[in-house]
Tab-separated table of C-alpha atoms in Angstrom:
chain	number	residue	atom	x	y	z
A	127	UNK	CA	-48.900	-14.062	-100.732
A	128	UNK	CA	-52.612	-15.639	-101.884
A	129	UNK	CA	-54.981	-16.154	-98.986
A	130	UNK	CA	-57.250	-18.922	-100.680
A	131	UNK	CA	-57.666	-19.492	-104.668
A	132	UNK	CA	-61.476	-20.054	-103.550
A	133	UNK	CA	-63.918	-17.462	-101.193
A	134	UNK	CA	-66.321	-20.104	-100.290
A	135	UNK	CA	-62.879	-22.582	-99.114
A	136	UNK	CA	-62.084	-23.250	-95.575
A	137	UNK	CA	-59.122	-21.254	-94.586
A	138	UNK	CA	-56.587	-21.071	-91.814
A	139	UNK	CA	-55.719	-17.904	-90.705
A	140	UNK	CA	-53.452	-18.760	-88.087
A	141	UNK	CA	-50.153	-18.433	-90.370
A	142	UNK	CA	-51.643	-15.816	-92.598
A	143	UNK	CA	-52.618	-13.321	-89.041
A	144	UNK	CA	-48.497	-14.041	-87.900
A	145	UNK	CA	-47.084	-13.592	-91.318
A	146	UNK	CA	-49.260	-10.260	-91.486
A	147	UNK	CA	-48.204	-8.841	-87.726
A	148	UNK	CA	-44.388	-8.915	-89.211
A	149	UNK	CA	-44.769	-6.724	-92.331
A	150	UNK	CA	-44.403	-2.982	-92.026
A	151	UNK	CA	-47.678	-0.606	-92.896
A	152	UNK	CA	-47.124	-0.331	-96.662
A	153	UNK	CA	-46.413	-4.275	-96.740
A	154	UNK	CA	-49.610	-4.432	-95.165
A	155	UNK	CA	-51.752	-2.416	-97.330
A	156	UNK	CA	-50.124	-4.080	-100.877
A	157	UNK	CA	-51.071	-7.906	-99.092
A	158	UNK	CA	-54.448	-6.953	-98.442
A	159	UNK	CA	-55.191	-5.157	-101.771
A	160	UNK	CA	-54.831	-8.616	-102.809
A	161	UNK	CA	-57.239	-9.953	-100.725
A	162	UNK	CA	-61.224	-10.097	-101.776
A	163	UNK	CA	-63.452	-8.634	-99.597
A	164	UNK	CA	-64.429	-11.155	-97.763
A	165	UNK	CA	-61.128	-12.801	-97.462
A	166	UNK	CA	-60.548	-9.305	-95.518
A	167	UNK	CA	-63.821	-9.228	-94.010
A	168	UNK	CA	-62.604	-12.103	-92.217
A	169	UNK	CA	-59.396	-11.251	-91.559
A	170	UNK	CA	-60.687	-8.239	-89.436
A	171	UNK	CA	-63.228	-10.281	-87.216
A	172	UNK	CA	-59.768	-12.260	-86.779
A	173	UNK	CA	-58.691	-10.003	-84.699
A	174	UNK	CA	-60.321	-11.245	-81.259
A	175	UNK	CA	-58.915	-14.713	-82.118
A	176	UNK	CA	-55.564	-14.129	-83.533
A	177	UNK	CA	-54.511	-9.799	-83.650
A	178	UNK	CA	-55.686	-8.740	-79.986
A	179	UNK	CA	-53.878	-9.654	-76.907
A	180	UNK	CA	-55.408	-10.835	-73.663
A	181	UNK	CA	-57.221	-7.051	-72.157
A	182	UNK	CA	-57.738	-5.886	-75.785
A	183	UNK	CA	-61.243	-7.963	-76.175
A	184	UNK	CA	-64.135	-7.714	-73.751
A	185	UNK	CA	-64.759	-11.231	-71.797
A	186	UNK	CA	-68.531	-11.353	-71.892
A	187	UNK	CA	-71.016	-10.304	-74.697
A	188	UNK	CA	-73.860	-8.856	-73.066
A	189	UNK	CA	-72.765	-5.700	-71.613
A	190	UNK	CA	-73.466	-1.728	-71.409
A	191	UNK	CA	-69.802	-0.551	-70.220
A	192	UNK	CA	-66.329	-1.725	-71.858
A	193	UNK	CA	-63.903	-0.755	-69.088
A	194	UNK	CA	-59.775	-0.918	-70.803
A	195	UNK	CA	-57.659	0.712	-68.372
A	196	UNK	CA	-54.289	-0.201	-68.799
A	197	UNK	CA	-50.660	1.105	-68.619
A	198	UNK	CA	-48.786	2.988	-70.953
A	199	UNK	CA	-48.270	1.521	-74.774
A	200	UNK	CA	-50.838	-1.317	-74.192
A	201	UNK	CA	-52.671	-1.222	-76.915
A	202	UNK	CA	-55.713	0.481	-75.910
A	203	UNK	CA	-56.347	2.909	-78.602
A	204	UNK	CA	-56.436	-0.279	-81.059
A	205	UNK	CA	-58.411	-1.551	-78.873
A	206	UNK	CA	-61.043	0.709	-79.326
A	207	UNK	CA	-60.987	1.347	-83.027
A	208	UNK	CA	-60.807	-2.072	-83.496
A	209	UNK	CA	-63.870	-2.331	-81.898
A	210	UNK	CA	-65.672	0.402	-83.234
A	211	UNK	CA	-64.439	-0.198	-86.828
A	212	UNK	CA	-66.354	-4.108	-85.881
A	213	UNK	CA	-69.370	-2.127	-85.329
A	214	UNK	CA	-69.393	-0.104	-87.814
A	215	UNK	CA	-68.970	-3.201	-90.253
A	216	UNK	CA	-72.153	-4.730	-88.564
A	217	UNK	CA	-74.488	-2.005	-88.413
A	218	UNK	CA	-74.542	0.067	-91.915
A	219	UNK	CA	-77.152	2.514	-89.553
A	220	UNK	CA	-75.080	2.849	-86.924
A	221	UNK	CA	-74.403	6.309	-85.112
A	222	UNK	CA	-71.051	6.293	-83.218
A	223	UNK	CA	-70.027	8.643	-80.764
A	224	UNK	CA	-66.146	9.319	-80.287
A	225	UNK	CA	-65.192	11.096	-76.713
A	226	UNK	CA	-61.759	12.597	-75.948
A	227	UNK	CA	-60.343	15.398	-73.600
A	228	UNK	CA	-60.983	17.751	-76.333
A	229	UNK	CA	-61.319	17.919	-79.939
A	230	UNK	CA	-57.545	17.748	-81.025
A	231	UNK	CA	-57.483	14.910	-78.736
A	232	UNK	CA	-60.204	12.961	-80.798
A	233	UNK	CA	-58.616	13.714	-84.076
A	234	UNK	CA	-55.014	12.846	-83.179
A	235	UNK	CA	-55.518	9.848	-81.531
A	236	UNK	CA	-58.727	8.155	-82.010
A	237	UNK	CA	-59.250	9.068	-85.565
A	238	UNK	CA	-56.075	10.442	-87.377
A	239	UNK	CA	-52.996	8.216	-84.922
A	240	UNK	CA	-50.923	5.368	-85.552
A	241	UNK	CA	-53.490	3.125	-84.004
A	242	UNK	CA	-56.520	5.094	-84.968
A	243	UNK	CA	-59.804	4.412	-86.904
A	244	UNK	CA	-58.088	5.529	-90.069
A	245	UNK	CA	-55.009	3.502	-89.830
A	246	UNK	CA	-57.102	0.376	-88.630
A	247	UNK	CA	-59.745	0.642	-92.050
A	248	UNK	CA	-56.864	0.422	-93.937
A	249	UNK	CA	-56.972	1.251	-97.980
A	250	UNK	CA	-59.713	-1.932	-98.535
A	251	UNK	CA	-62.455	-0.394	-96.129
A	252	UNK	CA	-61.263	2.961	-97.298
A	253	UNK	CA	-62.924	5.442	-94.732
A	254	UNK	CA	-64.248	9.075	-95.495
A	255	UNK	CA	-62.862	11.808	-92.635
A	256	UNK	CA	-64.110	15.348	-93.011
A	257	UNK	CA	-61.726	17.031	-90.539
A	258	UNK	CA	-63.794	20.349	-90.186
A	259	UNK	CA	-67.297	18.866	-89.710
A	260	UNK	CA	-65.875	16.315	-86.987
A	261	UNK	CA	-67.743	12.952	-89.017
A	262	UNK	CA	-66.303	10.175	-89.893
A	263	UNK	CA	-68.269	8.291	-92.628
A	264	UNK	CA	-67.190	3.909	-92.522
A	265	UNK	CA	-67.292	2.316	-96.049
A	266	UNK	CA	-71.199	0.330	-94.500
A	267	UNK	CA	-72.264	4.251	-94.584
A	268	UNK	CA	-71.932	4.273	-90.764
A	269	UNK	CA	-71.342	7.450	-89.339
A	270	UNK	CA	-68.874	8.584	-86.204
A	271	UNK	CA	-68.646	11.856	-84.544
A	272	UNK	CA	-66.244	14.020	-82.700
A	273	UNK	CA	-67.022	15.141	-79.056
A	274	UNK	CA	-64.917	17.035	-76.231
A	275	UNK	CA	-65.891	16.183	-72.978
A	276	UNK	CA	-64.691	19.839	-72.550
A	277	UNK	CA	-67.980	20.797	-74.157
A	278	UNK	CA	-70.277	18.205	-71.938
A	279	UNK	CA	-73.400	20.399	-73.276
A	280	UNK	CA	-72.079	19.374	-77.156
A	281	UNK	CA	-73.549	15.882	-75.555
A	282	UNK	CA	-77.015	17.016	-74.778
A	283	UNK	CA	-79.648	15.663	-77.568
A	284	UNK	CA	-77.372	13.447	-79.821
A	285	UNK	CA	-78.377	9.686	-79.871
A	286	UNK	CA	-75.838	7.185	-80.299
A	287	UNK	CA	-75.835	2.923	-80.888
A	288	UNK	CA	-72.360	2.951	-79.964
A	289	UNK	CA	-69.615	5.173	-78.397
A	290	UNK	CA	-65.611	5.031	-77.436
A	291	UNK	CA	-64.113	7.027	-74.388
A	292	UNK	CA	-60.656	7.987	-74.258
A	293	UNK	CA	-59.026	8.715	-71.480
A	294	UNK	CA	-61.625	9.890	-69.100
A	295	UNK	CA	-58.832	10.472	-65.956
A	296	UNK	CA	-58.430	13.583	-68.156
A	297	UNK	CA	-61.977	15.023	-68.500
A	298	UNK	CA	-62.074	18.662	-67.558
A	299	UNK	CA	-65.878	18.269	-66.957
A	300	UNK	CA	-66.164	14.475	-66.827
A	301	UNK	CA	-68.886	13.456	-65.279
A	302	UNK	CA	-71.183	16.267	-66.711
A	303	UNK	CA	-70.229	14.801	-70.246
A	304	UNK	CA	-70.514	11.189	-69.438
A	305	UNK	CA	-73.592	11.864	-67.783
A	306	UNK	CA	-75.018	13.592	-71.190
A	307	UNK	CA	-73.294	10.996	-73.129
A	308	UNK	CA	-75.455	8.246	-71.581
A	309	UNK	CA	-78.812	9.940	-71.772
A	310	UNK	CA	-78.118	9.597	-75.764
A	311	UNK	CA	-77.235	6.097	-75.432
A	312	UNK	CA	-80.383	4.831	-76.475
A	313	UNK	CA	-80.381	3.681	-80.472
A	314	UNK	CA	-80.566	-0.157	-80.973
A	315	UNK	CA	-80.934	-2.651	-78.818
A	316	UNK	CA	-78.163	-2.810	-76.600
A	317	UNK	CA	-75.991	0.325	-77.169
A	318	UNK	CA	-72.619	-0.173	-75.896
A	319	UNK	CA	-69.426	2.220	-74.693
A	320	UNK	CA	-66.551	1.465	-74.597
A	321	UNK	CA	-63.777	3.403	-72.384
A	322	UNK	CA	-60.014	3.333	-73.245
A	323	UNK	CA	-58.298	4.945	-70.291
A	324	UNK	CA	-54.622	5.165	-68.240
A	325	UNK	CA	-55.635	4.897	-63.945
A	326	UNK	CA	-56.606	7.477	-62.633
A	327	UNK	CA	-57.909	8.737	-59.242
A	328	UNK	CA	-60.778	10.982	-60.561
A	329	UNK	CA	-64.712	10.847	-59.910
A	330	UNK	CA	-65.815	9.685	-63.354
A	331	UNK	CA	-62.993	6.454	-63.508
A	332	UNK	CA	-65.061	5.762	-59.688
A	333	UNK	CA	-68.116	6.009	-61.590
A	334	UNK	CA	-67.695	4.210	-64.402
A	335	UNK	CA	-66.347	1.407	-62.277
A	336	UNK	CA	-69.458	1.136	-60.286
A	337	UNK	CA	-72.062	1.236	-62.878
A	338	UNK	CA	-73.875	-2.036	-63.497
A	339	UNK	CA	-73.412	-3.214	-66.519
A	340	UNK	CA	-69.592	-3.233	-66.348
A	341	UNK	CA	-67.199	-5.500	-68.184
A	342	UNK	CA	-63.178	-4.856	-67.259
A	343	UNK	CA	-60.335	-6.084	-68.870
A	344	UNK	CA	-56.717	-4.565	-68.662
A	345	UNK	CA	-53.119	-4.913	-68.005
A	346	UNK	CA	-49.279	-3.368	-67.906
A	347	UNK	CA	-47.408	-1.610	-70.987
A	348	UNK	CA	-44.947	-5.152	-70.620
A	349	UNK	CA	-48.180	-7.096	-72.029
A	350	UNK	CA	-47.818	-5.194	-75.325
A	351	UNK	CA	-44.890	-7.377	-77.353
A	352	UNK	CA	-44.974	-5.071	-79.868
A	353	UNK	CA	-43.778	-1.905	-77.471
A	354	UNK	CA	-39.702	-0.886	-78.149
A	355	UNK	CA	-38.015	-2.548	-75.461
A	356	UNK	CA	-36.151	1.086	-75.052
A	357	UNK	CA	-39.247	2.783	-74.199
A	358	UNK	CA	-39.956	0.094	-71.414
A	359	UNK	CA	-36.763	0.297	-70.263
A	360	UNK	CA	-36.952	3.755	-70.359
A	361	UNK	CA	-40.175	4.200	-68.311
A	362	UNK	CA	-38.642	1.744	-65.390
A	363	UNK	CA	-35.594	3.220	-65.106
A	364	UNK	CA	-37.372	6.713	-64.623
A	365	UNK	CA	-40.199	6.014	-62.283
A	366	UNK	CA	-39.399	2.164	-60.311
A	367	UNK	CA	-40.777	1.825	-57.495
A	368	UNK	CA	-42.692	4.981	-57.709
A	369	UNK	CA	-46.321	5.456	-57.248
A	370	UNK	CA	-46.309	6.448	-61.111
A	371	UNK	CA	-44.913	3.488	-62.112
A	372	UNK	CA	-47.610	1.383	-60.872
A	373	UNK	CA	-49.994	3.816	-62.271
A	374	UNK	CA	-48.915	4.464	-65.593
A	375	UNK	CA	-46.735	1.365	-66.631
A	376	UNK	CA	-48.097	-1.720	-64.497
A	377	UNK	CA	-52.048	-0.184	-65.201
A	378	UNK	CA	-52.872	0.074	-61.541
A	379	UNK	CA	-55.370	2.341	-59.991
A	380	UNK	CA	-54.005	3.821	-56.785
A	381	UNK	CA	-56.228	5.504	-54.334
A	382	UNK	CA	-53.533	7.733	-52.886
A	383	UNK	CA	-49.713	7.641	-51.823
A	384	UNK	CA	-49.573	6.503	-48.098
A	385	UNK	CA	-48.759	9.457	-45.754
A	386	UNK	CA	-49.528	11.758	-48.948
A	387	UNK	CA	-50.007	15.780	-47.890
A	388	UNK	CA	-52.408	16.129	-50.662
A	389	UNK	CA	-54.991	13.046	-51.795
A	390	UNK	CA	-56.947	13.046	-55.378
A	391	UNK	CA	-59.961	13.316	-52.639
A	392	UNK	CA	-59.241	16.676	-51.189
A	393	UNK	CA	-58.665	18.025	-54.041
A	394	UNK	CA	-61.624	17.308	-55.365
A	395	UNK	CA	-64.052	18.160	-52.316
A	396	UNK	CA	-62.302	22.400	-53.172
A	397	UNK	CA	-62.705	22.098	-57.040
A	398	UNK	CA	-64.798	24.987	-58.574
A	399	UNK	CA	-65.915	25.805	-61.931
A	400	UNK	CA	-65.455	30.148	-61.219
A	401	UNK	CA	-64.488	31.995	-58.382
A	402	UNK	CA	-65.626	35.467	-58.345
A	403	UNK	CA	-63.799	39.044	-58.078
A	404	UNK	CA	-60.182	38.752	-57.192
A	405	UNK	CA	-58.613	40.987	-54.308
A	406	UNK	CA	-54.868	39.685	-55.082
A	407	UNK	CA	-53.800	37.668	-57.676
A	408	UNK	CA	-49.656	36.641	-56.901
A	409	UNK	CA	-47.428	34.078	-59.750
A	410	UNK	CA	-45.306	31.080	-57.833
A	411	UNK	CA	-42.170	29.954	-59.612
A	412	UNK	CA	-40.152	27.443	-59.006
A	413	UNK	CA	-36.988	28.580	-61.395
A	414	UNK	CA	-35.287	25.277	-62.908
A	415	UNK	CA	-32.295	23.751	-61.258
A	416	UNK	CA	-29.615	25.201	-63.190
A	417	UNK	CA	-30.491	28.763	-63.620
A	418	UNK	CA	-27.618	29.745	-61.123
A	419	UNK	CA	-25.101	29.101	-63.804
A	420	UNK	CA	-27.579	29.665	-66.548
A	421	UNK	CA	-27.538	26.642	-67.842
A	422	UNK	CA	-30.781	24.466	-68.548
A	423	UNK	CA	-32.067	22.034	-65.521
A	424	UNK	CA	-35.325	20.772	-64.827
A	425	UNK	CA	-38.759	21.892	-65.379
A	426	UNK	CA	-40.007	25.856	-63.996
A	427	UNK	CA	-42.901	25.655	-62.060
A	428	UNK	CA	-45.010	29.032	-63.186
A	429	UNK	CA	-48.332	28.638	-60.990
A	430	UNK	CA	-50.836	31.667	-60.721
A	431	UNK	CA	-53.410	31.693	-57.418
A	432	UNK	CA	-55.811	34.309	-56.407
A	433	UNK	CA	-57.092	35.555	-53.498
A	434	UNK	CA	-60.772	35.157	-53.387
A	435	UNK	CA	-63.117	38.412	-51.545
A	436	UNK	CA	-64.505	35.394	-49.476
A	437	UNK	CA	-60.369	35.279	-47.831
A	438	UNK	CA	-60.239	31.880	-50.080
A	439	UNK	CA	-57.311	30.922	-52.072
A	440	UNK	CA	-57.985	29.839	-55.540
A	441	UNK	CA	-55.502	28.502	-58.055
A	442	UNK	CA	-56.218	29.484	-61.351
A	443	UNK	CA	-53.499	28.520	-63.770
A	444	UNK	CA	-50.741	26.081	-63.935
A	445	UNK	CA	-48.037	28.125	-66.882
A	446	UNK	CA	-45.375	25.585	-65.770
A	447	UNK	CA	-43.062	24.861	-68.694
A	448	UNK	CA	-40.344	21.975	-69.584
A	449	UNK	CA	-36.482	22.632	-68.982
A	450	UNK	CA	-35.738	25.434	-71.320
A	451	UNK	CA	-33.213	28.683	-71.344
A	452	UNK	CA	-33.592	31.373	-68.702
A	453	UNK	CA	-35.168	33.551	-71.434
A	454	UNK	CA	-38.122	31.191	-72.321
A	455	UNK	CA	-38.821	30.461	-68.802
A	456	UNK	CA	-38.843	33.958	-67.815
A	457	UNK	CA	-40.522	34.712	-70.932
A	458	UNK	CA	-43.322	32.308	-69.723
A	459	UNK	CA	-43.578	33.958	-66.470
A	460	UNK	CA	-44.062	36.960	-67.560
A	461	UNK	CA	-47.108	36.107	-70.153
A	462	UNK	CA	-48.900	34.103	-67.254
A	463	UNK	CA	-48.333	37.358	-65.121
A	464	UNK	CA	-49.758	39.576	-67.633
A	465	UNK	CA	-52.922	37.060	-68.519
A	466	UNK	CA	-53.881	36.590	-65.069
A	467	UNK	CA	-53.382	40.349	-64.166
A	468	UNK	CA	-50.779	39.698	-61.416
A	469	UNK	CA	-49.580	41.832	-58.733
A	470	UNK	CA	-46.671	40.217	-57.902
A	471	UNK	CA	-44.396	37.199	-58.734
A	472	UNK	CA	-42.740	35.350	-55.837
A	473	UNK	CA	-39.713	33.612	-56.890
A	474	UNK	CA	-37.294	30.779	-55.410
A	475	UNK	CA	-33.885	31.929	-55.154
A	476	UNK	CA	-31.805	28.553	-53.773
A	477	UNK	CA	-30.361	28.158	-57.122
A	478	UNK	CA	-29.136	32.117	-57.344
A	479	UNK	CA	-30.666	34.737	-55.865
A	480	UNK	CA	-29.337	37.625	-58.223
A	481	UNK	CA	-29.261	35.509	-61.352
A	482	UNK	CA	-33.092	34.397	-61.005
A	483	UNK	CA	-34.147	38.226	-60.398
A	484	UNK	CA	-32.233	39.582	-63.289
A	485	UNK	CA	-33.513	37.127	-66.222
A	486	UNK	CA	-37.021	37.995	-64.540
A	487	UNK	CA	-36.065	41.566	-64.985
A	488	UNK	CA	-35.123	41.193	-68.296
A	489	UNK	CA	-38.153	40.243	-69.566
A	490	UNK	CA	-40.041	43.305	-68.580
A	491	UNK	CA	-42.018	41.861	-65.887
A	492	UNK	CA	-43.707	45.335	-64.715
A	493	UNK	CA	-44.662	44.497	-61.231
A	494	UNK	CA	-42.653	43.337	-58.069
A	495	UNK	CA	-40.971	40.196	-57.324
A	496	UNK	CA	-40.518	39.100	-54.391
A	497	UNK	CA	-37.217	36.545	-54.005
A	498	UNK	CA	-37.453	33.770	-51.061
A	499	UNK	CA	-34.778	31.310	-50.153
A	500	UNK	CA	-36.440	28.315	-48.464
A	501	UNK	CA	-34.818	27.159	-45.204
A	502	UNK	CA	-36.703	23.763	-44.868
A	503	UNK	CA	-37.700	21.385	-47.069
A	504	UNK	CA	-40.264	21.121	-49.890
A	505	UNK	CA	-42.506	18.840	-47.961
A	506	UNK	CA	-42.312	21.090	-44.258
A	507	UNK	CA	-43.122	24.112	-46.384
A	508	UNK	CA	-45.847	22.090	-48.078
A	509	UNK	CA	-47.754	21.185	-44.471
A	510	UNK	CA	-49.309	24.339	-43.967
A	511	UNK	CA	-50.479	24.852	-47.547
A	512	UNK	CA	-52.190	21.028	-47.268
A	513	UNK	CA	-54.013	22.168	-43.951
A	514	UNK	CA	-55.031	24.905	-45.839
A	515	UNK	CA	-56.941	22.426	-48.492
A	516	UNK	CA	-57.989	20.383	-45.602
A	517	UNK	CA	-60.144	23.517	-43.949
A	518	UNK	CA	-61.638	24.127	-47.198
A	519	UNK	CA	-59.712	27.421	-47.652
A	520	UNK	CA	-57.745	26.369	-51.389
A	521	UNK	CA	-59.494	25.804	-54.068
A	522	UNK	CA	-59.224	24.444	-57.954
A	523	UNK	CA	-60.669	26.429	-60.664
A	524	UNK	CA	-60.854	23.402	-62.747
A	525	UNK	CA	-58.092	20.739	-63.410
A	526	UNK	CA	-54.275	20.755	-63.110
A	527	UNK	CA	-53.863	17.269	-63.474
A	528	UNK	CA	-49.924	17.234	-63.900
A	529	UNK	CA	-50.084	19.745	-61.091
A	530	UNK	CA	-52.253	17.624	-58.860
A	531	UNK	CA	-50.285	13.921	-59.508
A	532	UNK	CA	-47.444	16.546	-57.851
A	533	UNK	CA	-49.168	17.749	-54.680
A	534	UNK	CA	-50.223	13.940	-54.418
A	535	UNK	CA	-46.822	12.720	-54.528
A	536	UNK	CA	-45.708	15.083	-51.442
A	537	UNK	CA	-45.295	12.503	-48.526
A	538	UNK	CA	-45.318	14.296	-45.123
A	539	UNK	CA	-42.786	14.239	-43.397
A	540	UNK	CA	-40.689	14.620	-46.032
A	541	UNK	CA	-40.082	12.483	-49.249
A	542	UNK	CA	-41.713	12.438	-52.986
A	543	UNK	CA	-43.431	9.950	-54.857
A	544	UNK	CA	-44.954	11.852	-57.729
A	545	UNK	CA	-44.040	12.289	-61.113
A	546	UNK	CA	-40.511	13.502	-62.019
A	547	UNK	CA	-38.102	14.390	-60.312
A	548	UNK	CA	-38.775	17.163	-58.417
A	549	UNK	CA	-41.986	18.472	-57.717
A	550	UNK	CA	-41.599	21.822	-59.608
A	551	UNK	CA	-44.900	23.015	-60.191
A	552	UNK	CA	-46.148	22.028	-56.464
A	553	UNK	CA	-43.051	23.602	-55.337
A	554	UNK	CA	-44.211	26.834	-56.827
A	555	UNK	CA	-48.108	26.743	-56.128
A	556	UNK	CA	-46.742	26.339	-51.872
A	557	UNK	CA	-44.993	29.721	-52.839
A	558	UNK	CA	-47.578	31.311	-54.349
A	559	UNK	CA	-50.459	30.462	-51.357
A	560	UNK	CA	-47.745	30.896	-48.697
A	561	UNK	CA	-47.695	34.636	-50.034
A	562	UNK	CA	-51.547	35.085	-50.487
A	563	UNK	CA	-52.781	33.285	-46.941
A	564	UNK	CA	-49.469	32.645	-44.262
A	565	UNK	CA	-48.452	35.365	-43.750
A	566	UNK	CA	-46.341	35.536	-40.813
A	567	UNK	CA	-46.524	31.926	-40.434
A	568	UNK	CA	-44.835	31.219	-43.954
A	569	UNK	CA	-41.664	33.099	-42.980
A	570	UNK	CA	-40.702	30.222	-40.293
A	571	UNK	CA	-39.319	28.421	-42.977
A	572	UNK	CA	-38.646	31.123	-45.209
A	573	UNK	CA	-36.485	33.924	-45.614
A	574	UNK	CA	-36.919	36.769	-47.793
A	575	UNK	CA	-34.574	38.771	-50.149
A	576	UNK	CA	-36.400	41.159	-51.322
């Protein structure tokens, strides 16, 4: 394939872009290697007009922050990587911040991922990636540096021309990390920040949306014509009609589920960084549904809760694991109990009390195990616990995104509109907090077996 015989001659890239978009990775690299540098640079610049779909490029030029908030598989990572690469081409002295929820996610997704910076660069403008130091040098000489939002102090001091922030809805210390980053955006005449994220109802997401100089784009998963049909069909089948479909697939920011016992704002109001000394620690367990006959069932909810000296309850760990063997989830319970120095395990026994106790005993849990059998539905059991949050007596020490999504899916009066088929993590939390804080009031809907 020849792009043009004369580098100076005008060339229509429309057909070429269409052809290249149908090539696999190896074929595309071979095709690019046959082009001149000028042609490759021009082709890269045509991302805006030829490769990108609506929402993958900003709609205006004079922005400070571009917020690309969209569904899973929309192409957020590709858009962020393309923008950073273009900044590096234009400014050989650029200093660019790459910020993710963790350093590992920056490496795996933003740099080494299938749509990350290395993949976007291709062989014709190869980047130099120093994994150990977290530095990426572009062919132009521009530099990008990795930062973890979990360590906001690492962003205090460095100055940047540009920044790419990925999945800010997952950032553990989101607002602090963001503020430190923005205070260092003072190189060049117009420092700019790209934010690529799935919608999450967190303080940082709302803070970014309210900033001046923000341009917003986005869309649903189905907008990406390159996504496998099987992926979209599977997501739709699993989440059709739920809050998660609107958030994770349609790319819609959901404030809260109507009638939910918990809301993001309620949980956020009680979030703390530390709880001090603990009086008691309990690990709540919601065993997989298949435990009664020894089969593998749903996820196993494992949540540790501590009672503070102030009489408040503190969620300190979510150690839940995906569907696995009884021996595996029992070992996970034992490991969690050891880490948090628990003095009791409280486990639901509806799926077979004798089996649950024998599985936990086999895992060498050297502490009392209390089995409880539910006599009410999940929402009814959860209502007294939700009241603890409303009264300001229950707190989360840090973030527990998966657990919090399940809590916000529990509907007062019955029903569940959160992720997955069942709120296993939320149920484990309810058992633990009920044991610690509700005393006799918890027994109205629970029969203790031992």
